[in-house]
Short mmCIF file of C-alpha atoms in Angstrom, two decimals:
data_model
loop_
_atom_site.label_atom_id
_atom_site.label_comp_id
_atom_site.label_asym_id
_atom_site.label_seq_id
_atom_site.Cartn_x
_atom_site.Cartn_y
_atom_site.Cartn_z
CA UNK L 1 157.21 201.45 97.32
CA UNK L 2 154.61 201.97 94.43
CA UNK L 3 156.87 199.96 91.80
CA UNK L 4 155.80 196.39 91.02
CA UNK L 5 157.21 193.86 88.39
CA UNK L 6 154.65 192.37 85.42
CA UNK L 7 155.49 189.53 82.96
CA UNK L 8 153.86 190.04 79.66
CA UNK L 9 154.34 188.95 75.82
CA UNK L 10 154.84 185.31 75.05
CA UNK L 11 154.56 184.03 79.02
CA UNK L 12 151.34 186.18 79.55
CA UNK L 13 149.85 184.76 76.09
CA UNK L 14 150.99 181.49 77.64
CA UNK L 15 149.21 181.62 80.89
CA UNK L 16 145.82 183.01 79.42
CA UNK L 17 145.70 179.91 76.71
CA UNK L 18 146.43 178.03 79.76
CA UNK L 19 143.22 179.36 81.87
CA UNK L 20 141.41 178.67 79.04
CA UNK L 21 142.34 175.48 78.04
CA UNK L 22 141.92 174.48 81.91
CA UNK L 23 138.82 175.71 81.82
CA UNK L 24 137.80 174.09 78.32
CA UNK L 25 139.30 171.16 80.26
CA UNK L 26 136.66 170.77 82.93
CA UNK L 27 133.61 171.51 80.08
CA UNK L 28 135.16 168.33 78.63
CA UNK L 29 134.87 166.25 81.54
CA UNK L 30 131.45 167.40 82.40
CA UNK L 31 130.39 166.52 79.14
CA UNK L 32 131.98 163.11 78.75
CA UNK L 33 129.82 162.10 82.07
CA UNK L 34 126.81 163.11 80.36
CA UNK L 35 127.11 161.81 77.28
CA UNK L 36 128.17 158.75 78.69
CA UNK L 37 124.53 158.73 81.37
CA UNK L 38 122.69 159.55 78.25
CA UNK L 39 124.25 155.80 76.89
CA UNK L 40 124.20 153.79 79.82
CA UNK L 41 121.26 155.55 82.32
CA UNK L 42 123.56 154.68 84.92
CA UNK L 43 125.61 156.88 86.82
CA UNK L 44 127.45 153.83 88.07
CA UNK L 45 128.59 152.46 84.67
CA UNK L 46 129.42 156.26 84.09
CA UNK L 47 131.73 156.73 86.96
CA UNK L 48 133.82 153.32 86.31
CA UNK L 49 134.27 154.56 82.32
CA UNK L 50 135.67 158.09 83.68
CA UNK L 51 137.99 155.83 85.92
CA UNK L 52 140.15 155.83 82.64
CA UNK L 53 140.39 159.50 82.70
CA UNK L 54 142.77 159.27 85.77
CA UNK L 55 144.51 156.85 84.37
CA UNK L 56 145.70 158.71 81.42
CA UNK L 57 146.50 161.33 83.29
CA UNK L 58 149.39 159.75 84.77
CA UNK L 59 151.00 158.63 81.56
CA UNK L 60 150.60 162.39 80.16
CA UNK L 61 151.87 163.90 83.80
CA UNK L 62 155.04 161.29 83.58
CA UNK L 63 155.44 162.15 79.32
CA UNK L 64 155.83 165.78 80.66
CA UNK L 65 158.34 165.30 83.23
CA UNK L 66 160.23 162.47 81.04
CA UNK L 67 160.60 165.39 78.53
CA UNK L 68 161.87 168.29 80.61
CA UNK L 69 159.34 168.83 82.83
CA UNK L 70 157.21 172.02 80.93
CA UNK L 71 154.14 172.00 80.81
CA UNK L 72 153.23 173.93 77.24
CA UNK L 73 150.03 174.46 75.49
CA UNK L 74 150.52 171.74 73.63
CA UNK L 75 150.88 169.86 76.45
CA UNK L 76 147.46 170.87 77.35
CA UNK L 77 145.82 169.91 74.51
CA UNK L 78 147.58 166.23 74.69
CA UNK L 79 146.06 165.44 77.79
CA UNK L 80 142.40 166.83 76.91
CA UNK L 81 142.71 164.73 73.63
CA UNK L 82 143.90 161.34 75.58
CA UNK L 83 140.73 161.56 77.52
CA UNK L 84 138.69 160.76 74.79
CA UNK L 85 140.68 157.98 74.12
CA UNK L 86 140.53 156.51 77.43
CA UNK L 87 136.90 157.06 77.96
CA UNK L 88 136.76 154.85 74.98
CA UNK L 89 138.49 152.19 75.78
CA UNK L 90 136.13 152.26 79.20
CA UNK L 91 133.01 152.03 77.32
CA UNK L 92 134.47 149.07 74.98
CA UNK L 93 134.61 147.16 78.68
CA UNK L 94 132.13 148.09 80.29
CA UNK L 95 129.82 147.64 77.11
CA UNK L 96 130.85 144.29 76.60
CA UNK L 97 130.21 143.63 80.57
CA UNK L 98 126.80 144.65 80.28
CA UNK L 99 126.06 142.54 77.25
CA UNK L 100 127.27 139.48 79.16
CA UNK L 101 125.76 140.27 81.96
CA UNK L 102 122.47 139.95 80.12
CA UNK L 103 123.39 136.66 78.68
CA UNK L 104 123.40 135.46 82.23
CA UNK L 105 127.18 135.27 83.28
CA UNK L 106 127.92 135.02 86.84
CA UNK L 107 130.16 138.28 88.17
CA UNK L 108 133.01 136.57 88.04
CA UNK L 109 132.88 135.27 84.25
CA UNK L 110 131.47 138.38 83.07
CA UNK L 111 134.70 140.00 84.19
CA UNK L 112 137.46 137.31 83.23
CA UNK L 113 135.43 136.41 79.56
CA UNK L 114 134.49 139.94 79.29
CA UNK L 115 137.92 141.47 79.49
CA UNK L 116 140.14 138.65 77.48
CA UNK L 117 137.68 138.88 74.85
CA UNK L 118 138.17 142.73 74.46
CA UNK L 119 141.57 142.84 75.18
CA UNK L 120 142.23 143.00 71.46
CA UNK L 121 139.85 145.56 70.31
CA UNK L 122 141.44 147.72 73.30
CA UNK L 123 144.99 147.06 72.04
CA UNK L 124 145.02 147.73 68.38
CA UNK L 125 142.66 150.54 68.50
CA UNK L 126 145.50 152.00 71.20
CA UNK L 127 148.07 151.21 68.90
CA UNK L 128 146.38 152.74 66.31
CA UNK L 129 146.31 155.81 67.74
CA UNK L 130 149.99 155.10 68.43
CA UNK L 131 151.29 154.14 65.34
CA UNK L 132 150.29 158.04 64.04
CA UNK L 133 151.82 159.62 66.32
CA UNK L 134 155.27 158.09 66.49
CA UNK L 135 156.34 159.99 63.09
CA UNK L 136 156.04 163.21 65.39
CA UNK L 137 158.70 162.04 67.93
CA UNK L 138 161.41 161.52 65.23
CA UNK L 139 163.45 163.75 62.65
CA UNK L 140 164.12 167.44 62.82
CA UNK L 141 161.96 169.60 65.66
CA UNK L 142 161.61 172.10 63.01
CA UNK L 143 158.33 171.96 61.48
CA UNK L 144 157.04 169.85 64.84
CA UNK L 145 157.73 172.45 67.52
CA UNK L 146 153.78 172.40 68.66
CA UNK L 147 153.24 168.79 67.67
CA UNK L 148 155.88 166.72 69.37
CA UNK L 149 155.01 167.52 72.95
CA UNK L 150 151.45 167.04 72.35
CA UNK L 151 152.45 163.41 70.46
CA UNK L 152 154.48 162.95 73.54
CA UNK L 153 152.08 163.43 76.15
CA UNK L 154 149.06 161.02 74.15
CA UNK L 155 151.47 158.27 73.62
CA UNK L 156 152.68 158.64 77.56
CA UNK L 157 148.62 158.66 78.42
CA UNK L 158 147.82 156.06 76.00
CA UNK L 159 150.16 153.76 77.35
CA UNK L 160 149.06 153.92 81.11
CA UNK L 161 145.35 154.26 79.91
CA UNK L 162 145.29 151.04 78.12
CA UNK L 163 146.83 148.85 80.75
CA UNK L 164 145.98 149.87 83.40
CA UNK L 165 142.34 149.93 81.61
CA UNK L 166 142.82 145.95 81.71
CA UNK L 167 143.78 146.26 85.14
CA UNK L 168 142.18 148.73 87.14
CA UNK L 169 138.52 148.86 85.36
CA UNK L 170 137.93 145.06 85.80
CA UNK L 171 138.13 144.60 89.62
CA UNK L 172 136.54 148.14 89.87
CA UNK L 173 133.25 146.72 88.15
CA UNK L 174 133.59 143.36 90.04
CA UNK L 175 133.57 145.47 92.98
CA UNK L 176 131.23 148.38 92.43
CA UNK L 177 130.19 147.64 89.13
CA UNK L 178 127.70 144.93 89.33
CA UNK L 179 123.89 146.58 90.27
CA UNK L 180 120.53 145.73 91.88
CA UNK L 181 118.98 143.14 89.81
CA UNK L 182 115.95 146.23 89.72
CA UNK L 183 118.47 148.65 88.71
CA UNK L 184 119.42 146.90 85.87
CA UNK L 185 116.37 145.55 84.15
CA UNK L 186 115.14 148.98 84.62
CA UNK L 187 118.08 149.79 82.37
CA UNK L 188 117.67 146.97 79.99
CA UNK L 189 114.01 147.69 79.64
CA UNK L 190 115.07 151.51 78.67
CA UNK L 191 117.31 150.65 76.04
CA UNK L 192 114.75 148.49 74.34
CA UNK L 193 112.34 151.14 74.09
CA UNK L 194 110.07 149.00 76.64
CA UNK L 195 107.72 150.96 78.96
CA UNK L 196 106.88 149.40 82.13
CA UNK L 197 107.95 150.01 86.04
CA UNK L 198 110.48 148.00 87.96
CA UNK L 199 109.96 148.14 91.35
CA UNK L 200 112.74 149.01 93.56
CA UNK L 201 113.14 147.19 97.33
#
């Protein structure tokens, strides 16, 4: 009784920079959404761009367990990095949705036109992003101790982000994605600096 057992140095370092990171984490996603309703006035077309984040979340969770299952600072860091990335890739869809959406495509060929013809701009700037990191998965570890498992973890998210981006992000705006005629001009009209009122019904 009155004796108690407390793990300190490197593994109590480790758990505050974890906190912290988590934390950090959450500020990141919070801010993404914003920034991303400051570009589209839409929390609709906001939502189905963070879709992504989920997504490349998996790839990072499966990177970790593929490599021994620890999940380091650097690990941390990897998977607040590939949401950027993914949001990305989300707003070169759903961007190119809107714009066709304008030019008066139905639903359906906004989604079919609008993902083939961005299904190259997706790829190579994922492979990109891919191609830079692949030097940190080979060689010696020494020297890459804090890079590989963050390399590791944005290649695994990168990968599930930008297919299942094609995949998952398409029938998710032909679904929910596709707004009140009102809603929209209302948008259109505040992206061209144009003030007048759209009534709603």
């Amino acid at each position: 009784s009155g004796y108690f057992i407390e793990y300190g140095g490197q593994f109590e370092s480790q758990q505050q920079a974890t906190r912290i990171l988590m934390s950090y984490g959450g500020v990141a996603v919070v801010l993404i959404f914003l920034l991303l309703y400051k570009a589209f006035n839409s929390a609709r077309a906001s939502f189905l761009i963070m879709a992504n984040l989920p997504l490349a979340l998996i790839g990072g969770v499966i990177a970790i367990f593929a490599t021994g299952g620890i999940m380091s600072v650097p690990s941390l860091i990897g998977l607040i990095s590939v949401f950027g990335i993914a949001a990305r890739n989300g707003i070169i869809l759903v961007t190119h949705y809107h714009k066709l959406r304008v030019d008066g495509f139905s639903r359906e060929e906004v989604v079919v036109e609008g993902s083939k013809e961005r299904l190259a701009p997706v790829l190579m700037t994922a492979a990109a992003a891919a191609f830079g990191l692949l030097p940190l998965l080979f060689g010696e570890l020494a020297g890459k101790e804090l890079d590989r498992p963050m390399a590791q973890v944005i290649l695994g998210g990168l990968f599930t982000s930008t297919v299942l981006n094609m995949i998952v992000v398409p029938v998710l705006y032909l679904k929910y994605g596709w707004e009140k005629e009102e809603v929209f001009e209302r948008q259109l009209a505040i992206e061209r600096g144009e003030i007048f009122a759209v009534s709603e019904k």
